[in-house]
């Protein structure tokens, strides 16, 4: 579902084991943007139905998530300006539909988010290594390269070297360096790790798994034992579940299990997400239909 092509936070390297302060659940929820929550709602409830939806329904759905009407309407306006939704006036009222780019965005996002964590890919022990250096003077270009390669799941053990255990990322890496005008000086290799040093150290230097672990454990703490109730309780819980989960496919480099610490919290978080999503889905969808009927 959700906003796969829209920029989301990327994992920033934190050398030396420095831990990012953990935000409280209340702070994270209160700072979730109205537009981001709107995209979650559109992907989870509007996309599967292929129907237009009244402004009042979307405003009410966001109100359930503690978003004020003014912010909800601004989120709709921004999403329209970006080309994801289009409005149609019917008398004095307005209803919204997904545009073809919006539908494609949410469909691709749904495939990525709902598949994430469902299966473990076999790994043959080979690494994809990309060597590409950018002069210090070109800081903006260095930042763009780092952002895009990190987004694609690459880690950097030393300056100018990027690695991934997923050889299928080679085409994406090639596209990134071409679009940034760096393909002339870039090189790539695929090989097994050698006898010098060890993979565990390389992984630790390439990815900040401690921060990712904290985020997974926050997710587990938040939704384990959750039993929503009330008029819109399951609708709210399901939307928040999906909204919190949707960032992980972009934050997690999806390393093979043999490269991860024992008892990796990402496995437990994925199991929790998929189990809760299936458990809550029928009632959440029913509550959405009821909300659409009463506010439409």
Coordinates of C-alpha atoms in Angstrom, one line a residue:
X1 CA 0.0 0.0 0.0
X2 CA 1.4 3.2 0.8
X3 CA 3.7 5.7 -0.4
X4 CA 6.5 3.7 -1.8
X5 CA 7.9 6.3 -4.1
X6 CA 7.6 9.1 -1.6
X7 CA 10.8 9.9 0.3
X8 CA 10.9 8.3 3.7
X9 CA 13.6 8.4 6.3
X10 CA 16.8 6.6 5.4
X11 CA 19.1 4.8 7.9
X12 CA 22.0 7.2 8.6
X13 CA 25.3 5.6 9.4
X14 CA 26.2 6.0 13.1
X15 CA 29.8 4.8 13.6
X16 CA 31.1 4.0 17.1
X17 CA 27.9 2.4 18.3
X18 CA 26.1 5.7 19.2
X19 CA 22.5 5.0 19.8
X20 CA 19.8 7.4 18.5
X21 CA 17.5 8.5 21.3
X22 CA 14.3 6.5 21.2
X23 CA 11.2 8.6 20.8
X24 CA 8.2 7.8 22.9
X25 CA 5.2 6.3 21.2
X26 CA 3.1 9.4 21.9
X27 CA 5.7 11.7 20.4
X28 CA 6.0 9.6 17.2
X29 CA 2.3 9.4 16.7
X30 CA 1.7 13.1 17.3
X31 CA 4.3 14.0 14.7
X32 CA 3.1 11.7 12.0
X33 CA 2.3 14.0 9.1
X34 CA -1.3 14.3 7.9
X35 CA -0.2 13.8 4.3
X36 CA 1.7 10.6 5.2
X37 CA -1.3 9.2 7.1
X38 CA -3.6 10.1 4.2
X39 CA -1.4 8.1 1.8
X40 CA -1.7 5.1 4.2
X41 CA -5.5 5.4 4.2
X42 CA -5.6 5.7 0.5
X43 CA -3.5 2.6 0.0
X44 CA -5.2 0.5 2.7
X45 CA -8.9 1.3 2.0
X46 CA -9.4 3.4 -1.2
X47 CA -7.0 1.5 -3.6
X48 CA -8.7 -1.9 -3.2
X49 CA -12.2 -0.5 -3.8
X50 CA -11.4 1.5 -7.0
X51 CA -14.0 4.1 -6.1
X52 CA -14.0 7.8 -5.5
X53 CA -14.4 9.0 -2.0
X54 CA -15.9 12.1 -0.4
X55 CA -13.8 14.7 1.3
X56 CA -15.9 14.3 4.5
X57 CA -15.0 10.6 4.6
X58 CA -11.2 11.2 4.4
X59 CA -11.4 14.1 6.9
X60 CA -13.3 11.9 9.3
X61 CA -10.8 9.0 8.8
X62 CA -7.9 11.3 9.6
X63 CA -9.8 12.7 12.6
X64 CA -9.9 9.2 14.0
X65 CA -6.1 9.4 13.8
X66 CA -6.1 12.7 15.7
X67 CA -5.5 14.9 12.6
X68 CA -7.5 18.1 12.7
X69 CA -9.8 19.0 9.8
X70 CA -7.6 21.9 8.6
X71 CA -4.5 19.7 8.4
X72 CA -6.5 16.9 6.7
X73 CA -7.7 19.3 4.0
X74 CA -4.2 20.7 3.5
X75 CA -3.0 17.1 3.1
X76 CA -5.6 16.5 0.4
X77 CA -4.6 19.7 -1.4
X78 CA -0.9 18.8 -1.3
X79 CA -1.6 15.3 -2.6
X80 CA -3.6 16.7 -5.4
X81 CA -0.9 19.2 -6.3
X82 CA 1.6 16.4 -6.5
X83 CA -0.7 14.5 -8.9
X84 CA -1.7 11.5 -6.7
X85 CA -5.4 12.3 -6.4
X86 CA -7.9 14.4 -8.4
X87 CA -11.0 16.1 -7.2
X88 CA -14.5 16.2 -8.8
X89 CA -17.2 18.6 -7.6
X90 CA -20.7 17.2 -7.3
X91 CA -23.0 20.0 -6.4
X92 CA -21.6 21.7 -3.3
X93 CA -19.5 18.6 -2.4
X94 CA -16.2 17.2 -3.6
X95 CA -15.1 13.6 -4.0
X96 CA -11.6 12.3 -4.8
X97 CA -10.2 9.6 -7.0
X98 CA -6.7 8.2 -7.4
X99 CA -4.9 9.3 -10.6
X100 CA -3.2 6.7 -12.7
X101 CA 0.2 7.7 -11.2
X102 CA -1.3 7.6 -7.7
X103 CA -2.7 4.2 -8.3
X104 CA 0.6 2.9 -9.6
X105 CA 2.4 4.5 -6.7
X106 CA 0.2 2.8 -4.1
X107 CA 0.0 -0.5 -5.9
X108 CA 3.8 -0.8 -6.1
X109 CA 4.0 0.2 -2.5
X110 CA 1.5 -2.4 -1.5
X111 CA 3.4 -5.1 -3.2
X112 CA 6.6 -4.1 -1.4
X113 CA 5.1 -3.6 2.0
X114 CA 2.9 -6.6 2.3
X115 CA 5.6 -8.9 0.8
X116 CA 8.3 -7.6 3.1
X117 CA 9.3 -10.1 5.8
X118 CA 7.1 -12.8 4.4
X119 CA 9.9 -15.0 3.1
X120 CA 13.7 -15.5 3.6
X121 CA 15.7 -15.5 0.3
X122 CA 18.4 -18.1 0.0
X123 CA 21.9 -16.6 -0.1
X124 CA 24.8 -18.2 -1.8
X125 CA 27.4 -16.2 0.1
X126 CA 28.3 -13.8 -2.8
X127 CA 28.5 -10.0 -2.4
X128 CA 27.9 -7.3 -4.9
X129 CA 30.6 -4.6 -4.5
X130 CA 30.3 -1.1 -6.0
X131 CA 33.3 1.2 -6.1
X132 CA 32.5 4.8 -6.8
X133 CA 34.2 7.9 -5.4
X134 CA 33.0 11.5 -5.4
X135 CA 35.4 14.4 -4.7
X136 CA 35.0 16.0 -1.3
X137 CA 34.2 19.3 -3.0
X138 CA 31.0 17.9 -4.5
X139 CA 29.2 17.4 -1.2
X140 CA 25.7 17.6 -2.6
X141 CA 26.5 14.9 -5.1
X142 CA 28.1 12.7 -2.4
X143 CA 24.9 13.1 -0.3
X144 CA 22.7 12.2 -3.2
X145 CA 24.7 9.1 -4.0
X146 CA 24.7 8.0 -0.3
X147 CA 21.0 8.6 0.1
X148 CA 20.1 6.6 -3.1
X149 CA 22.4 3.7 -2.4
X150 CA 21.3 3.5 1.2
X151 CA 17.7 3.5 0.0
X152 CA 18.6 0.6 -2.3
X153 CA 19.9 -1.4 0.6
X154 CA 23.7 -0.9 0.1
X155 CA 26.1 -0.3 3.0
X156 CA 29.5 1.4 3.0
X157 CA 32.3 -0.2 5.0
X158 CA 34.8 2.3 3.8
X159 CA 34.6 5.5 1.8
X160 CA 34.0 4.9 -1.9
X161 CA 33.0 1.3 -1.4
X162 CA 29.4 0.0 -1.3
X163 CA 28.3 -3.6 -0.7
X164 CA 25.1 -5.6 -0.9
X165 CA 24.5 -9.4 -0.5
X166 CA 21.7 -9.0 -3.1
X167 CA 23.3 -9.4 -6.6
X168 CA 20.0 -8.4 -8.2
X169 CA 20.7 -4.8 -7.0
X170 CA 23.3 -4.4 -9.7
X171 CA 20.9 -3.0 -12.2
X172 CA 19.6 -0.5 -9.7
X173 CA 23.1 0.5 -8.7
X174 CA 23.9 1.0 -12.4
X175 CA 20.9 3.2 -12.9
X176 CA 21.8 5.3 -9.8
X177 CA 25.4 6.0 -10.9
X178 CA 24.3 6.7 -14.5
X179 CA 21.6 9.2 -13.4
X180 CA 24.1 11.0 -11.2
X181 CA 26.7 11.1 -13.9
X182 CA 29.2 8.8 -12.1
X183 CA 29.1 5.8 -14.3
X184 CA 32.4 6.6 -16.0
X185 CA 34.4 6.1 -12.8
X186 CA 32.3 3.4 -11.2
X187 CA 33.2 -0.3 -11.0
X188 CA 31.3 -3.3 -9.7
X189 CA 32.3 -6.8 -8.7
X190 CA 30.5 -9.9 -7.4
X191 CA 32.5 -12.3 -5.3
X192 CA 32.6 -14.3 -2.0
X193 CA 34.3 -12.7 1.0
X194 CA 38.0 -13.6 1.2
X195 CA 40.2 -14.8 4.1
X196 CA 41.3 -11.3 5.2
X197 CA 39.1 -9.9 8.0
X198 CA 35.6 -11.2 8.7
X199 CA 32.2 -10.6 7.4
X200 CA 30.7 -9.7 10.8
X201 CA 33.0 -6.7 11.1
X202 CA 32.2 -5.6 7.5
X203 CA 28.5 -5.8 8.2
X204 CA 28.9 -3.8 11.4
X205 CA 30.8 -1.1 9.6
X206 CA 28.3 -1.0 6.7
X207 CA 25.0 -0.8 8.4
X208 CA 23.7 0.6 11.7
X209 CA 21.7 -2.4 12.8
X210 CA 21.5 -1.2 16.4
X211 CA 19.2 1.7 15.4
X212 CA 17.1 -0.6 13.2
X213 CA 16.9 -3.1 16.0
X214 CA 15.6 -0.3 18.3
X215 CA 12.9 0.6 15.7
X216 CA 11.8 -3.0 15.4
X217 CA 11.6 -3.4 19.1
X218 CA 9.5 -0.2 19.4
X219 CA 7.1 -1.6 16.8
X220 CA 6.9 -4.9 18.8
X221 CA 6.3 -3.1 22.1
X222 CA 3.6 -1.0 20.5
X223 CA 1.5 -3.7 18.9
X224 CA 2.1 -6.8 20.9
X225 CA -0.9 -7.5 23.1
X226 CA -3.0 -4.8 21.3
X227 CA -6.7 -5.5 21.4
X228 CA -8.5 -2.5 19.9
X229 CA -12.1 -1.8 20.7
X230 CA -14.7 1.0 20.3
X231 CA -16.6 2.4 17.4
X232 CA -13.5 3.0 15.2
X233 CA -10.9 1.2 17.3
X234 CA -9.9 -1.5 14.8
X235 CA -9.8 1.0 11.9
X236 CA -7.4 3.1 13.9
X237 CA -5.3 0.2 15.0
X238 CA -5.0 -1.3 11.5
X239 CA -4.1 2.1 9.9
X240 CA -1.5 2.7 12.5
X241 CA -0.1 -0.8 12.1
X242 CA 0.4 -0.4 8.4
X243 CA 1.6 3.2 8.7
X244 CA 4.4 2.2 11.2
X245 CA 5.3 -0.9 9.2
X246 CA 5.6 0.8 5.8
X247 CA 8.9 2.5 6.5
X248 CA 10.8 -0.8 7.3
X249 CA 11.2 -2.0 3.7
X250 CA 13.2 1.2 3.1
X251 CA 15.1 1.2 6.4
X252 CA 16.0 -2.4 6.4
X253 CA 18.8 -3.5 4.0
X254 CA 17.3 -7.0 4.1
X255 CA 20.4 -8.9 5.0
X256 CA 20.4 -12.7 5.0
X257 CA 19.6 -14.2 8.4
X258 CA 23.1 -15.7 8.7
X259 CA 24.5 -12.1 8.7
X260 CA 22.2 -10.8 11.4
X261 CA 22.5 -11.1 15.2
X262 CA 20.9 -14.2 16.8
X263 CA 17.2 -13.5 17.7
X264 CA 17.0 -10.7 15.2
X265 CA 14.0 -8.5 16.2
X266 CA 13.1 -7.9 12.6
X267 CA 11.9 -11.5 12.2
X268 CA 9.6 -11.1 15.2
X269 CA 8.3 -7.8 14.0
X270 CA 7.5 -9.1 10.6
X271 CA 5.6 -12.1 12.1
X272 CA 3.6 -9.7 14.3
X273 CA 2.8 -7.3 11.5
X274 CA 1.5 -10.0 9.1
X275 CA -0.4 -11.8 11.9
X276 CA -2.1 -8.6 13.2
X277 CA -2.9 -7.3 9.7
X278 CA -4.7 -10.5 8.8
X279 CA -6.5 -10.6 12.2
X280 CA -7.7 -7.0 12.1
X281 CA -8.4 -6.7 8.4
X282 CA -12.0 -7.9 8.2
X283 CA -13.2 -5.6 11.0
X284 CA -11.1 -2.7 9.8
X285 CA -12.5 -2.9 6.3
X286 CA -16.0 -3.2 7.7
X287 CA -15.5 -0.1 9.8
X288 CA -14.2 1.8 6.8
X289 CA -17.3 0.9 4.8
X290 CA -19.5 2.1 7.7
X291 CA -17.5 5.3 8.0
X292 CA -17.9 5.9 4.2
X293 CA -21.6 5.3 4.4
X294 CA -22.2 7.6 7.4
X295 CA -19.9 10.5 6.4
X296 CA -20.4 10.3 2.6

